[in-house]
Coordinates of C-alpha atoms in Angstrom, one line a residue:
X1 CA 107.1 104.3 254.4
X2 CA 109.7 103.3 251.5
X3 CA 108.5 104.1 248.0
X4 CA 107.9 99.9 247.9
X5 CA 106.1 99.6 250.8
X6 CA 103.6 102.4 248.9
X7 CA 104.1 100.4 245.8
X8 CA 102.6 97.6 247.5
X9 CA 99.9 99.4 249.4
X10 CA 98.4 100.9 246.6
X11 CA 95.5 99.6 244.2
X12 CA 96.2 98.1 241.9
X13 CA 95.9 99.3 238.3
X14 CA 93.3 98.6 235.8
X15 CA 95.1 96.8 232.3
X16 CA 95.2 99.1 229.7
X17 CA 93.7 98.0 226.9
X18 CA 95.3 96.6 223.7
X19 CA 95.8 98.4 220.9
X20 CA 94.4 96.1 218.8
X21 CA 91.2 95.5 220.7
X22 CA 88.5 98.2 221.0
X23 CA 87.4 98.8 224.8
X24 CA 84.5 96.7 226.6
X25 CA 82.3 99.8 226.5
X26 CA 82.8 100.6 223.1
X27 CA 81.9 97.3 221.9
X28 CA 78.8 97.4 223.9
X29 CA 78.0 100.7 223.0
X30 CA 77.9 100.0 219.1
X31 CA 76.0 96.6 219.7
X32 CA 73.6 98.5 221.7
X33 CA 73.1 100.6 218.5
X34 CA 72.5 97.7 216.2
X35 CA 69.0 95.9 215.8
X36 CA 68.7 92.3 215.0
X37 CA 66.4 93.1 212.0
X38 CA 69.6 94.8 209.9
X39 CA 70.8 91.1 208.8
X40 CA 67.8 89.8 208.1
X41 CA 66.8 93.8 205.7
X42 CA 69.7 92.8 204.2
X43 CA 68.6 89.2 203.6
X44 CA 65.3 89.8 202.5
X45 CA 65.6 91.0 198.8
X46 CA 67.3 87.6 198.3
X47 CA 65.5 85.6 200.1
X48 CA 61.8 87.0 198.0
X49 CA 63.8 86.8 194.6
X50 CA 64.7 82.6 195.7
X51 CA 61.7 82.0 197.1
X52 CA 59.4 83.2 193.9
X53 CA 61.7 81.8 191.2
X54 CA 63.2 79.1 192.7
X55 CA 61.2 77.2 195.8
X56 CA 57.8 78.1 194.3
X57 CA 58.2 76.9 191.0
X58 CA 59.9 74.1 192.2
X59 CA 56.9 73.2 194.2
X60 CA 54.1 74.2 191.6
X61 CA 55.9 71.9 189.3
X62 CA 56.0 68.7 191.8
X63 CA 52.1 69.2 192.6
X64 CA 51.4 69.9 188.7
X65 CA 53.1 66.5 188.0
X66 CA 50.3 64.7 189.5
X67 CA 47.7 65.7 188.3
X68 CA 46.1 66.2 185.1
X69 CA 45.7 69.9 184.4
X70 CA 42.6 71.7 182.2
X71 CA 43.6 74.7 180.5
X72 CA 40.4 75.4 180.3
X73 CA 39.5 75.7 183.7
X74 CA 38.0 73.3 186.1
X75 CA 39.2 71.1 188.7
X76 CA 42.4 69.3 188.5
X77 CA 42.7 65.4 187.9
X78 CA 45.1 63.2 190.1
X79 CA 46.9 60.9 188.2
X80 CA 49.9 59.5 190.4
X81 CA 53.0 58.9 188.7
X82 CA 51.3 58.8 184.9
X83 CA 52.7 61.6 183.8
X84 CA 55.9 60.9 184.9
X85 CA 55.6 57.1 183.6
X86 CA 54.6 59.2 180.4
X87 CA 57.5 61.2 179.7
X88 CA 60.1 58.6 180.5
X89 CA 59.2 56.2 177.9
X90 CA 57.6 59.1 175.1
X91 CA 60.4 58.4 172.2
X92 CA 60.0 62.2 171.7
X93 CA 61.3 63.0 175.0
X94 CA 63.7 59.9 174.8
X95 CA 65.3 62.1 171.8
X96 CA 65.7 65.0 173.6
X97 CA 67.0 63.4 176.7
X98 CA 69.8 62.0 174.6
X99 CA 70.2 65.2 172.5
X100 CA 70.7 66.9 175.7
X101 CA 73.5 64.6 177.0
X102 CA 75.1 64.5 173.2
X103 CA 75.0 68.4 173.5
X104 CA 76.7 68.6 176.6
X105 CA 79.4 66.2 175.6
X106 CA 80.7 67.7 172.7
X107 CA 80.3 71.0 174.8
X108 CA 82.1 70.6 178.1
X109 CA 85.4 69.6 177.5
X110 CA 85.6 72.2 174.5
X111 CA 84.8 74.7 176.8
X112 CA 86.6 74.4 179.4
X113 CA 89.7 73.9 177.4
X114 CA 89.6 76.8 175.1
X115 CA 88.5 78.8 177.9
X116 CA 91.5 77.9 180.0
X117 CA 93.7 78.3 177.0
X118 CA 92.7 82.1 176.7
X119 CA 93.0 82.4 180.6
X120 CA 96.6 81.3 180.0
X121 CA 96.6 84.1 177.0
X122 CA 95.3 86.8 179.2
X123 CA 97.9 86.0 181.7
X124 CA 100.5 85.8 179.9
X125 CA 100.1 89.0 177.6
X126 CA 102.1 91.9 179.2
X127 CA 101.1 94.8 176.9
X128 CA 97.5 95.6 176.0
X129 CA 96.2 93.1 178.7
X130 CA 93.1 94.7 179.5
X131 CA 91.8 95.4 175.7
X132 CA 92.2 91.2 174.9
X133 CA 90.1 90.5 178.7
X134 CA 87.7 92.9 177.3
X135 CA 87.6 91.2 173.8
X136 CA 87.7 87.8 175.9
X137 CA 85.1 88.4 177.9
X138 CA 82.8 90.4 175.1
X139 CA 80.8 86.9 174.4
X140 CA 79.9 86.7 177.9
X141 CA 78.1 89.9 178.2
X142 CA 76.3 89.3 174.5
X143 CA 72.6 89.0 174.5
X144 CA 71.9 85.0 173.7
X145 CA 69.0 85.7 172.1
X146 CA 70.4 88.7 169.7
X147 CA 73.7 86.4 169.4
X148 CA 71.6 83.6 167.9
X149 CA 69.7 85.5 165.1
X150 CA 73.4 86.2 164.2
X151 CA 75.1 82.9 164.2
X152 CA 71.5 82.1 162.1
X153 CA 72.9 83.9 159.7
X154 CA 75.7 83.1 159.7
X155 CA 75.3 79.5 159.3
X156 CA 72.4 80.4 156.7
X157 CA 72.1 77.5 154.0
X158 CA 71.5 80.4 151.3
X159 CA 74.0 83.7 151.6
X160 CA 75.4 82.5 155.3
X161 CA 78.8 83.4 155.7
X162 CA 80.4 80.2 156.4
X163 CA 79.0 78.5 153.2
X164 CA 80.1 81.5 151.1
X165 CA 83.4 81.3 152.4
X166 CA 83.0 76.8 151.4
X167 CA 82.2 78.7 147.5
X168 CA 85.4 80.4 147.1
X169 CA 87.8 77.1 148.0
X170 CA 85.4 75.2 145.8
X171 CA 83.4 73.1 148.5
X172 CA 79.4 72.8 148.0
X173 CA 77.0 74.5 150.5
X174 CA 76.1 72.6 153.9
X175 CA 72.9 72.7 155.1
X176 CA 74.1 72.9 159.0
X177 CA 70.8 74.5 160.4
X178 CA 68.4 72.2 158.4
X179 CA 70.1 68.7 157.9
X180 CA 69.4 66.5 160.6
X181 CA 73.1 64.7 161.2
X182 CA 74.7 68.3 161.6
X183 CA 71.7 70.8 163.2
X184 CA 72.6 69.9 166.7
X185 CA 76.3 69.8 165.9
X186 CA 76.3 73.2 164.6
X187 CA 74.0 75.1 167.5
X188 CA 76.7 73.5 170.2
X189 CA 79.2 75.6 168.4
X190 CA 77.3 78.8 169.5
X191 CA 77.3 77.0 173.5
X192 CA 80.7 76.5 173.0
X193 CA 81.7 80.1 171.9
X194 CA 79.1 81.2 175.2
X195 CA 80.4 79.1 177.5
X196 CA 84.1 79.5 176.6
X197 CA 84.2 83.1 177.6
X198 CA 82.5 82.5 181.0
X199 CA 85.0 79.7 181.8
X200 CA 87.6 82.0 180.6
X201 CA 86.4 84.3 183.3
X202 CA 86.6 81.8 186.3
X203 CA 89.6 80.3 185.6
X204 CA 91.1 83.5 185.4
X205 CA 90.2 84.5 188.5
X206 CA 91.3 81.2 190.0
X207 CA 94.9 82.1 189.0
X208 CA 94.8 84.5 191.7
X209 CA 94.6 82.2 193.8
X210 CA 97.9 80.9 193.2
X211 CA 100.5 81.8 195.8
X212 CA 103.6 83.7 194.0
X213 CA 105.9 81.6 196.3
X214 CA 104.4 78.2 194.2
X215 CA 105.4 80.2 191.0
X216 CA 108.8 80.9 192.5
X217 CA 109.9 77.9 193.3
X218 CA 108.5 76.2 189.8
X219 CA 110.8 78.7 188.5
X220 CA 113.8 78.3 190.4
X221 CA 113.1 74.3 189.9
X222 CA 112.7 75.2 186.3
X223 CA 109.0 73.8 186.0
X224 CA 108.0 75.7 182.7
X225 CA 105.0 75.4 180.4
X226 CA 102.5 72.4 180.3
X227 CA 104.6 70.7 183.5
X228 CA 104.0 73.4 185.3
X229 CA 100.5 74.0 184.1
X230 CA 99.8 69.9 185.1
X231 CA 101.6 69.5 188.3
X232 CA 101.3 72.6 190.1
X233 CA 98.5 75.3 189.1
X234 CA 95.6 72.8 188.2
X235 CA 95.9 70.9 191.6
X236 CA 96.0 73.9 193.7
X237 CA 92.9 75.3 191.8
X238 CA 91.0 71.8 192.0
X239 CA 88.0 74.1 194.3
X240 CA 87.9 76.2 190.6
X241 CA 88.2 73.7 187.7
X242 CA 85.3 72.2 190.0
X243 CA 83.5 75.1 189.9
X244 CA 83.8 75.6 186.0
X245 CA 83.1 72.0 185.2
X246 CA 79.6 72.3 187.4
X247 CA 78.6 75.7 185.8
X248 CA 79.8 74.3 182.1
X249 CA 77.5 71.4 182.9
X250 CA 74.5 73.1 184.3
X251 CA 74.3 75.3 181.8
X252 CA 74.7 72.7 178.5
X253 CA 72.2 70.7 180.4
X254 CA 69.6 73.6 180.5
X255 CA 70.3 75.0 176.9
X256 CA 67.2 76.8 175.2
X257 CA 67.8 80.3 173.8
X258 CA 70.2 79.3 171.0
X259 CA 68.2 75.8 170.1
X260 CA 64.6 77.6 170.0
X261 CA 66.1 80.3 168.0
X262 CA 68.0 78.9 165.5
X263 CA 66.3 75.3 164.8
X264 CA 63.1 75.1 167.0
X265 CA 64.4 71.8 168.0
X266 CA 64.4 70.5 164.7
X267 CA 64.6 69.0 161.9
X268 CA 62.7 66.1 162.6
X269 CA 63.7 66.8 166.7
X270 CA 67.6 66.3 165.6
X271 CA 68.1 69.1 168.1
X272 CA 65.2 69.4 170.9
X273 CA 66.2 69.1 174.1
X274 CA 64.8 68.4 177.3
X275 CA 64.1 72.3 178.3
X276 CA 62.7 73.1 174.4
X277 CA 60.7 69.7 174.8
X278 CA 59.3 70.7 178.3
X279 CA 58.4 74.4 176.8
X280 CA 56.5 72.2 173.7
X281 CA 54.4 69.7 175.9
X282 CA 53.5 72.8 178.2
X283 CA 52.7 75.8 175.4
X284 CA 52.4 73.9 172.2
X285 CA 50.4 70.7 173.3
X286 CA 48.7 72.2 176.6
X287 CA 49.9 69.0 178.4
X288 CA 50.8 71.0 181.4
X289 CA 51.0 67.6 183.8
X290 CA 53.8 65.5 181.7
X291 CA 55.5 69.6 181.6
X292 CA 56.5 70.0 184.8
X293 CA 56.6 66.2 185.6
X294 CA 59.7 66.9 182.9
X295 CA 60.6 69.7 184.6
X296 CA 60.9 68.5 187.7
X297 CA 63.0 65.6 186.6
X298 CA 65.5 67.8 185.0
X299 CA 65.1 69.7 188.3
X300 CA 66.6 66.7 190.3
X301 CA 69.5 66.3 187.9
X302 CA 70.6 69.7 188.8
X303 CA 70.1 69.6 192.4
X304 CA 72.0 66.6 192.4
X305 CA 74.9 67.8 190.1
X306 CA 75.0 70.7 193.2
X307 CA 75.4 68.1 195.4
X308 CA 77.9 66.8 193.9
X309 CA 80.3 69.6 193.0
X310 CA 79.8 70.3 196.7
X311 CA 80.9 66.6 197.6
X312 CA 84.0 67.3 195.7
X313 CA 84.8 70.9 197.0
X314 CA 84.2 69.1 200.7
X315 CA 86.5 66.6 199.6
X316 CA 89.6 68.9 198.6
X317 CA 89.6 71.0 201.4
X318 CA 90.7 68.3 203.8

Protein backbone atom coordinates (compact mmCIF):
# COMPACT_ATOMS: atom_id res chain seq x y z
CA UNK A 1 0.00 0.00 0.00
CA UNK A 2 1.61 3.49 -1.06
CA UNK A 3 2.09 5.93 1.87
CA UNK A 4 -1.33 7.83 -0.01
CA UNK A 5 -3.29 4.96 -0.24
CA UNK A 6 -2.63 4.89 3.87
CA UNK A 7 -3.13 8.54 3.93
CA UNK A 8 -6.44 7.95 2.64
CA UNK A 9 -7.37 5.02 4.59
CA UNK A 10 -6.76 6.40 7.76
CA UNK A 11 -9.26 8.39 10.17
CA UNK A 12 -9.36 11.25 9.99
CA UNK A 13 -7.99 13.73 12.55
CA UNK A 14 -9.80 15.58 15.10
CA UNK A 15 -9.16 19.85 14.47
CA UNK A 16 -6.96 21.14 16.85
CA UNK A 17 -8.18 23.69 18.65
CA UNK A 18 -7.52 27.40 18.20
CA UNK A 19 -5.26 29.12 20.16
CA UNK A 20 -7.44 31.71 20.88
CA UNK A 21 -10.44 29.59 21.84
CA UNK A 22 -10.48 27.57 25.12
CA UNK A 23 -11.56 23.74 24.39
CA UNK A 24 -15.29 22.52 24.46
CA UNK A 25 -14.59 20.67 27.68
CA UNK A 26 -13.08 23.42 29.38
CA UNK A 27 -15.81 25.74 28.79
CA UNK A 28 -18.22 23.25 30.07
CA UNK A 29 -16.27 22.40 32.87
CA UNK A 30 -16.08 26.02 34.32
CA UNK A 31 -19.84 26.65 33.53
CA UNK A 32 -20.56 23.49 35.28
CA UNK A 33 -18.78 25.25 38.25
CA UNK A 34 -20.72 28.44 38.18
CA UNK A 35 -24.31 28.77 39.84
CA UNK A 36 -26.96 31.07 38.41
CA UNK A 37 -27.36 32.78 41.86
CA UNK A 38 -23.53 34.49 41.52
CA UNK A 39 -25.16 37.45 39.21
CA UNK A 40 -27.97 37.98 40.86
CA UNK A 41 -25.35 38.00 44.88
CA UNK A 42 -23.76 40.41 43.05
CA UNK A 43 -26.92 42.30 42.12
CA UNK A 44 -28.51 42.25 45.29
CA UNK A 45 -26.76 44.98 47.37
CA UNK A 46 -27.95 47.33 44.58
CA UNK A 47 -30.89 46.30 43.91
CA UNK A 48 -31.97 46.65 48.26
CA UNK A 49 -30.13 50.09 48.26
CA UNK A 50 -32.67 51.28 44.88
CA UNK A 51 -35.44 49.59 46.01
CA UNK A 52 -35.47 51.39 49.76
CA UNK A 53 -34.40 54.87 48.62
CA UNK A 54 -35.61 55.09 45.41
CA UNK A 55 -38.85 52.85 44.33
CA UNK A 56 -40.27 52.99 47.92
CA UNK A 57 -40.20 56.48 48.47
CA UNK A 58 -41.28 57.06 45.14
CA UNK A 59 -44.41 55.09 45.89
CA UNK A 60 -45.03 56.33 49.58
CA UNK A 61 -44.98 59.70 48.11
CA UNK A 62 -47.62 59.04 45.17
CA UNK A 63 -50.15 57.24 47.76
CA UNK A 64 -49.40 60.16 50.49
CA UNK A 65 -50.45 62.61 47.78
CA UNK A 66 -53.90 61.55 48.02
CA UNK A 67 -54.77 61.51 50.97
CA UNK A 68 -54.80 63.79 53.83
CA UNK A 69 -52.40 62.66 56.43
CA UNK A 70 -52.84 62.98 60.60
CA UNK A 71 -49.70 63.34 62.36
CA UNK A 72 -51.31 62.49 65.07
CA UNK A 73 -52.38 59.22 64.24
CA UNK A 74 -55.58 57.90 62.89
CA UNK A 75 -56.84 56.86 59.63
CA UNK A 76 -55.86 58.57 56.53
CA UNK A 77 -58.30 60.93 54.50
CA UNK A 78 -58.63 60.59 50.50
CA UNK A 79 -58.67 63.62 48.92
CA UNK A 80 -58.02 63.06 45.03
CA UNK A 81 -56.00 65.52 43.35
CA UNK A 82 -56.49 68.47 46.24
CA UNK A 83 -53.31 68.42 47.36
CA UNK A 84 -51.83 68.52 44.15
CA UNK A 85 -54.50 71.25 42.85
CA UNK A 86 -53.06 72.90 46.24
CA UNK A 87 -49.54 73.17 45.69
CA UNK A 88 -49.69 74.26 42.03
CA UNK A 89 -51.56 77.40 42.61
CA UNK A 90 -50.00 78.16 46.55
CA UNK A 91 -48.11 81.60 45.60
CA UNK A 92 -45.57 80.18 48.16
CA UNK A 93 -44.79 77.23 46.17
CA UNK A 94 -45.31 79.38 42.90
CA UNK A 95 -41.99 81.32 44.35
CA UNK A 96 -40.07 78.50 44.89
CA UNK A 97 -40.89 76.89 41.59
CA UNK A 98 -39.60 79.91 39.88
CA UNK A 99 -36.63 80.37 42.37
CA UNK A 100 -35.76 76.97 41.45
CA UNK A 101 -35.70 77.45 37.63
CA UNK A 102 -33.93 81.12 38.21
CA UNK A 103 -31.26 79.11 40.23
CA UNK A 104 -30.65 76.71 37.71
CA UNK A 105 -30.32 79.25 35.00
CA UNK A 106 -27.79 81.36 36.29
CA UNK A 107 -26.12 78.02 37.42
CA UNK A 108 -25.85 75.69 34.34
CA UNK A 109 -24.14 77.38 31.75
CA UNK A 110 -21.58 78.86 34.51
CA UNK A 111 -20.82 75.61 35.30
CA UNK A 112 -20.30 73.91 32.69
CA UNK A 113 -18.17 76.44 31.21
CA UNK A 114 -15.78 77.12 33.89
CA UNK A 115 -15.63 73.51 34.49
CA UNK A 116 -14.61 72.86 30.92
CA UNK A 117 -12.25 75.71 31.05
CA UNK A 118 -10.17 74.02 33.88
CA UNK A 119 -10.49 70.61 32.07
CA UNK A 120 -8.81 72.38 29.20
CA UNK A 121 -6.18 73.71 32.16
CA UNK A 122 -5.59 70.36 33.50
CA UNK A 123 -4.91 69.13 30.11
CA UNK A 124 -2.90 71.31 29.03
CA UNK A 125 -0.45 71.77 32.09
CA UNK A 126 2.63 69.51 31.58
CA UNK A 127 4.37 69.94 34.88
CA UNK A 128 2.65 69.56 38.25
CA UNK A 129 -0.47 68.06 36.49
CA UNK A 130 -1.59 66.00 39.21
CA UNK A 131 -1.27 68.70 42.28
CA UNK A 132 -3.82 71.36 40.10
CA UNK A 133 -6.50 67.93 39.40
CA UNK A 134 -6.15 67.53 42.98
CA UNK A 135 -6.67 71.29 43.78
CA UNK A 136 -9.47 71.01 40.85
CA UNK A 137 -11.23 68.48 42.10
CA UNK A 138 -10.79 69.43 46.08
CA UNK A 139 -14.55 71.22 45.88
CA UNK A 140 -15.98 68.05 44.81
CA UNK A 141 -14.99 65.97 47.70
CA UNK A 142 -15.88 69.06 50.35
CA UNK A 143 -18.64 68.40 52.79
CA UNK A 144 -21.74 70.73 51.39
CA UNK A 145 -22.94 71.19 54.60
CA UNK A 146 -19.43 72.16 56.30
CA UNK A 147 -18.70 74.17 52.87
CA UNK A 148 -21.84 76.37 53.53
CA UNK A 149 -21.19 77.46 57.17
CA UNK A 150 -17.99 78.74 55.44
CA UNK A 151 -19.24 80.56 52.42
CA UNK A 152 -21.84 81.97 55.43
CA UNK A 153 -19.15 83.56 56.62
CA UNK A 154 -17.78 84.49 54.17
CA UNK A 155 -20.49 86.42 52.73
CA UNK A 156 -21.29 87.65 56.41
CA UNK A 157 -23.06 91.25 56.29
CA UNK A 158 -20.84 92.07 59.55
CA UNK A 159 -16.95 90.85 59.46
CA UNK A 160 -17.58 88.54 56.13
CA UNK A 161 -14.64 88.48 54.07
CA UNK A 162 -15.98 89.67 50.90
CA UNK A 163 -17.51 92.98 52.45
CA UNK A 164 -14.24 93.66 54.29
CA UNK A 165 -12.36 93.36 51.27
CA UNK A 166 -15.56 96.14 49.55
CA UNK A 167 -14.06 98.43 52.95
CA UNK A 168 -10.55 98.72 51.81
CA UNK A 169 -11.50 100.00 47.92
CA UNK A 170 -13.96 102.24 49.60
CA UNK A 171 -17.35 100.41 48.57
CA UNK A 172 -20.15 100.13 51.45
CA UNK A 173 -21.09 96.62 52.84
CA UNK A 174 -23.75 94.39 50.92
CA UNK A 175 -26.11 92.62 52.67
CA UNK A 176 -25.86 89.44 50.07
CA UNK A 177 -27.37 86.74 52.60
CA UNK A 178 -30.19 89.00 53.90
CA UNK A 179 -31.43 91.37 51.04
CA UNK A 180 -33.95 89.87 49.10
CA UNK A 181 -32.82 90.98 45.29
CA UNK A 182 -29.23 89.39 45.97
CA UNK A 183 -29.84 86.19 48.69
CA UNK A 184 -30.53 83.80 45.88
CA UNK A 185 -27.95 85.28 43.68
CA UNK A 186 -25.30 84.88 46.08
CA UNK A 187 -26.11 81.05 47.39
CA UNK A 188 -25.97 80.01 43.37
CA UNK A 189 -22.37 81.20 43.57
CA UNK A 190 -21.62 78.36 46.26
CA UNK A 191 -23.71 75.78 43.37
CA UNK A 192 -21.56 77.10 40.92
CA UNK A 193 -18.20 76.66 42.71
CA UNK A 194 -19.81 72.75 43.62
CA UNK A 195 -20.83 71.96 40.46
CA UNK A 196 -17.83 73.44 38.54
CA UNK A 197 -15.51 70.93 40.00
CA UNK A 198 -17.74 67.87 39.26
CA UNK A 199 -18.19 69.05 35.61
CA UNK A 200 -14.51 69.60 35.66
CA UNK A 201 -14.24 65.94 36.42
CA UNK A 202 -16.44 64.54 33.54
CA UNK A 203 -15.38 66.49 30.99
CA UNK A 204 -12.02 65.54 31.75
CA UNK A 205 -12.59 62.21 31.51
CA UNK A 206 -14.37 62.61 28.22
CA UNK A 207 -11.09 63.89 26.70
CA UNK A 208 -10.07 60.44 26.77
CA UNK A 209 -12.19 59.64 24.78
CA UNK A 210 -10.79 61.47 22.00
CA UNK A 211 -8.81 59.40 19.44
CA UNK A 212 -5.05 60.69 19.19
CA UNK A 213 -5.42 60.18 15.35
CA UNK A 214 -8.42 63.28 15.54
CA UNK A 215 -5.70 65.33 17.44
CA UNK A 216 -3.18 64.42 14.68
CA UNK A 217 -4.71 65.38 11.90
CA UNK A 218 -6.14 68.83 13.64
CA UNK A 219 -2.57 69.38 13.95
CA UNK A 220 -1.21 68.53 10.77
CA UNK A 221 -4.37 70.69 9.27
CA UNK A 222 -3.28 73.25 11.73
CA UNK A 223 -6.76 73.34 13.67
CA UNK A 224 -5.45 75.08 17.01
CA UNK A 225 -7.27 76.56 19.97
CA UNK A 226 -11.10 77.46 20.10
CA UNK A 227 -11.47 75.97 16.24
CA UNK A 228 -10.27 73.05 17.29
CA UNK A 229 -12.08 73.01 20.60
CA UNK A 230 -15.63 73.89 18.41
CA UNK A 231 -15.26 71.66 15.43
CA UNK A 232 -13.68 68.65 16.47
CA UNK A 233 -13.45 67.72 20.41
CA UNK A 234 -17.05 68.91 21.44
CA UNK A 235 -18.80 66.92 18.66
CA UNK A 236 -17.01 63.79 19.24
CA UNK A 237 -17.79 64.11 23.08
CA UNK A 238 -21.66 65.13 22.37
CA UNK A 239 -22.49 61.43 24.72
CA UNK A 240 -20.38 63.60 27.57
CA UNK A 241 -21.35 67.32 27.36
CA UNK A 242 -24.87 65.41 27.48
CA UNK A 243 -23.97 63.74 30.36
CA UNK A 244 -22.64 67.02 32.24
CA UNK A 245 -25.48 69.19 31.16
CA UNK A 246 -28.14 66.36 32.70
CA UNK A 247 -26.13 66.02 36.00
CA UNK A 248 -25.55 70.07 36.10
CA UNK A 249 -29.35 70.21 35.78
CA UNK A 250 -30.47 67.58 38.18
CA UNK A 251 -28.57 68.64 40.62
CA UNK A 252 -29.47 72.79 40.44
CA UNK A 253 -32.90 71.53 40.28
CA UNK A 254 -32.67 69.51 43.62
CA UNK A 255 -30.55 72.20 45.54
CA UNK A 256 -31.05 72.16 49.49
CA UNK A 257 -27.88 71.92 51.62
CA UNK A 258 -26.42 75.32 50.73
CA UNK A 259 -30.08 77.19 50.65
CA UNK A 260 -31.25 75.71 54.15
CA UNK A 261 -27.95 76.51 55.51
CA UNK A 262 -27.08 79.71 54.59
CA UNK A 263 -30.66 81.57 54.17
CA UNK A 264 -33.43 79.09 55.30
CA UNK A 265 -35.05 79.99 52.10
CA UNK A 266 -35.35 83.47 52.91
CA UNK A 267 -35.74 86.57 53.17
CA UNK A 268 -39.17 86.84 52.62
CA UNK A 269 -38.78 83.20 50.38
CA UNK A 270 -36.31 85.30 47.90
CA UNK A 271 -34.49 81.97 47.98
CA UNK A 272 -36.77 78.80 48.85
CA UNK A 273 -36.94 76.39 46.45
CA UNK A 274 -39.00 73.58 45.59
CA UNK A 275 -37.00 70.81 47.74
CA UNK A 276 -36.51 73.54 50.99
CA UNK A 277 -40.39 74.29 50.36
CA UNK A 278 -41.41 70.45 50.22
CA UNK A 279 -39.03 69.85 53.56
CA UNK A 280 -41.35 73.18 55.16
CA UNK A 281 -44.90 71.93 54.25
CA UNK A 282 -43.83 68.33 55.40
CA UNK A 283 -41.65 69.22 58.98
CA UNK A 284 -42.59 72.78 59.65
CA UNK A 285 -46.41 72.87 58.75
CA UNK A 286 -47.20 69.00 59.24
CA UNK A 287 -49.00 69.11 55.75
CA UNK A 288 -47.53 65.82 54.87
CA UNK A 289 -50.27 65.31 51.78
CA UNK A 290 -49.39 68.65 49.63
CA UNK A 291 -45.31 67.35 50.74
CA UNK A 292 -45.02 64.53 48.78
CA UNK A 293 -47.76 65.60 46.26
CA UNK A 294 -44.62 68.33 45.77
CA UNK A 295 -42.42 65.77 45.88
CA UNK A 296 -43.67 63.72 43.51
CA UNK A 297 -44.06 66.39 41.02
CA UNK A 298 -40.45 67.35 41.16
CA UNK A 299 -40.02 63.59 41.04
CA UNK A 300 -41.51 63.51 37.36
CA UNK A 301 -39.40 66.40 36.23
CA UNK A 302 -36.40 64.38 36.95
CA UNK A 303 -37.57 61.17 35.56
CA UNK A 304 -38.29 63.00 32.58
CA UNK A 305 -35.07 65.07 32.28
CA UNK A 306 -33.56 61.10 32.39
CA UNK A 307 -35.54 60.43 29.72
CA UNK A 308 -34.43 62.83 27.86
CA UNK A 309 -30.69 62.92 28.18
CA UNK A 310 -31.21 59.29 27.23
CA UNK A 311 -33.28 60.41 23.98
CA UNK A 312 -30.32 62.39 23.05
CA UNK A 313 -27.50 59.88 23.88
CA UNK A 314 -29.91 57.34 21.62
CA UNK A 315 -29.79 59.92 19.13
CA UNK A 316 -25.93 60.40 18.66
CA UNK A 317 -24.99 57.04 18.52
CA UNK A 318 -26.66 56.48 15.22
Amino acid sequence: MTATETELSAPPRAAAPSLGEPPVRTVRRRNRGRSPLVPILFLLPAGLCITVFVVAPAVLSLIGSFFSIPLAGGSWGFVGFANFSRVLTDPTVQQAIGNTVFYSVITIIPSLVIGLGLALLAESVTRGRALIRTALFLPLTANLVAMAVVFDYIFAFQGGVVNQLLGIVGVGSVNWLGDTSTSLVTVALVGVWRAASFAMMIFFAGFATVPGTINEAARAEGIRGFAKLTRLTLPIMKPTVVFASVVTILGSVQVFDTINVMTEGGPQGSSETILTETWKLGFSYYDLGSASALSFLLLVVLVGIGLLQRRVLAGSAR
